[in-house]
XYZ file of C-alpha atoms in Angstrom:
156
model
C -31.145 -10.852 -35.191
C -28.490 -10.533 -33.297
C -25.141 -10.298 -35.756
C -27.949 -7.291 -37.315
C -28.537 -5.934 -33.891
C -24.362 -5.510 -33.169
C -24.088 -3.545 -37.368
C -26.616 -1.708 -36.628
C -25.054 -0.405 -32.687
C -21.651 -0.252 -35.049
C -23.729 1.958 -37.319
C -25.165 4.270 -35.491
C -22.608 4.564 -32.185
C -19.176 6.006 -35.064
C -21.802 8.191 -37.685
C -23.239 10.708 -34.949
C -19.866 12.273 -34.111
C -19.907 11.384 -30.327
C -18.732 9.806 -27.526
C -19.850 7.830 -24.988
C -18.951 9.713 -21.491
C -18.016 8.081 -18.549
C -18.038 10.284 -15.744
C -15.249 10.045 -13.829
C -15.800 8.267 -10.470
C -15.062 11.738 -6.468
C -11.898 10.408 -5.615
C -10.030 11.386 -2.925
C -6.370 11.781 -3.320
C -3.011 12.707 -0.338
C 0.080 14.110 -1.826
C 3.576 14.195 0.037
C 5.202 17.533 -0.867
C 7.489 19.320 2.096
C 5.898 22.505 2.992
C 7.777 24.754 4.377
C 6.684 28.057 5.448
C 2.446 29.504 4.502
C 4.093 30.935 2.078
C 4.363 27.524 0.244
C 0.897 26.392 2.266
C -1.031 29.060 -0.268
C 1.128 28.544 -3.518
C 0.759 24.437 -3.357
C -3.606 25.501 -2.175
C -3.613 27.271 -5.535
C -1.636 25.169 -8.015
C -4.651 22.538 -7.461
C -7.970 25.188 -6.943
C -8.390 25.777 -10.572
C -8.295 22.710 -12.053
C -11.192 20.551 -13.805
C -13.459 18.522 -11.219
C -11.754 19.812 -7.785
C -14.353 20.528 -5.192
C -12.329 20.131 -1.901
C -8.560 20.785 -0.881
C -6.935 20.726 2.657
C -2.844 21.516 2.939
C -1.440 19.893 6.345
C 1.605 21.280 7.164
C 2.492 19.697 10.529
C 2.676 16.410 7.825
C 3.743 18.037 4.331
C 0.341 16.479 2.999
C -1.997 17.346 0.215
C -5.575 15.925 0.441
C -7.381 17.043 -3.018
C -11.378 15.812 -3.324
C -13.375 16.208 -6.360
C -13.238 14.579 -9.854
C -9.789 13.881 -10.673
C -7.692 11.765 -11.800
C -4.278 11.360 -9.260
C -1.699 11.252 -11.986
C -2.645 14.392 -13.476
C -2.734 16.025 -9.574
C 0.262 15.497 -9.204
C 1.708 16.014 -12.737
C 0.402 20.488 -11.553
C 1.656 20.364 -7.785
C 5.051 19.467 -9.410
C 4.580 21.834 -12.386
C 2.732 25.098 -11.292
C 5.234 24.697 -7.445
C 9.084 23.765 -8.072
C 8.666 20.982 -5.381
C 8.635 17.783 -5.301
C 5.934 15.537 -5.354
C 4.816 12.224 -4.697
C 2.082 10.093 -3.909
C 1.283 9.234 -0.579
C 2.566 5.936 0.685
C 1.905 5.804 4.396
C -1.171 3.890 5.794
C -2.283 3.830 9.782
C 0.414 1.082 11.104
C -3.551 -0.910 11.821
C -3.769 -1.592 8.072
C -0.188 -3.594 8.153
C 0.163 -6.899 9.791
C 3.981 -6.281 10.304
C 3.922 -2.557 10.982
C 8.200 -2.677 11.695
C 9.468 -5.081 9.430
C 12.612 -3.316 7.757
C 10.663 -2.699 5.233
C 7.822 -1.499 5.801
C 8.466 1.296 8.629
C 9.820 4.582 7.910
C 11.556 6.715 10.785
C 10.563 10.054 7.793
C 6.509 8.943 8.274
C 4.275 11.023 10.427
C 3.344 9.108 13.921
C 0.980 6.331 13.822
C 2.109 5.780 9.880
C 4.462 3.366 8.528
C 5.134 3.461 4.231
C 2.630 0.830 2.456
C 3.157 -2.510 1.643
C 2.187 -2.173 -1.636
C 4.023 0.117 -3.140
C 7.584 -1.699 -2.339
C 8.810 -5.192 -3.832
C 7.778 -8.123 -2.237
C 11.805 -8.922 -0.898
C 11.093 -5.961 1.264
C 7.971 -7.101 3.008
C 8.948 -10.845 3.432
C 9.588 -11.724 7.264
C 13.261 -12.428 8.985
C 12.945 -16.396 10.490
C 14.991 -17.319 13.552
C 17.646 -19.916 12.262
C 17.547 -23.211 14.009
C 20.450 -21.438 16.967
C 18.474 -18.762 17.553
C 15.530 -20.725 18.521
C 17.652 -23.007 20.814
C 18.259 -20.599 22.948
C 14.842 -18.555 23.466
C 13.159 -21.826 23.845
C 16.297 -22.522 26.912
C 15.277 -21.410 29.465
C 10.793 -21.839 28.039
C 8.564 -22.231 31.480
C 6.638 -24.971 28.171
C 10.668 -26.744 27.579
C 10.579 -29.253 30.810
C 14.591 -29.987 30.637
C 15.452 -25.818 29.982
C 18.041 -24.442 32.939
C 16.357 -24.154 35.926
C 18.055 -20.490 37.241
C 15.048 -18.977 36.563
């Protein structure tokens, strides 16, 4: 009986002419775009307001950030901003520094990041996220003046 049910499901879905509709999920898409003036701000906001599925658009000119909330695909939103404005746009590459285990590793820390943010580690190659380990000579020097070392220098 299982085989016949499976075949009937295949036949009924292929002949009905309808595709199974799966609604998109509500997403918050954050995009980094250079915003120079109020005109740029309006142009960027208008570029995505007319998109199908967009419910809310916010522009933050101080952080050069565009936030789009709605039932949209993030890649399509980025393409639309690039196409309509002619500006370089990319997904927001920063996260709050509290969420990263080692925020001051050379690959993560970014001087261009807004205050309180560091570069997102997920987008970086694995090599840059590794921590630098102290060599044996550095360990000897750092423990030479340690209070826990009984043979340390007594000058301190």
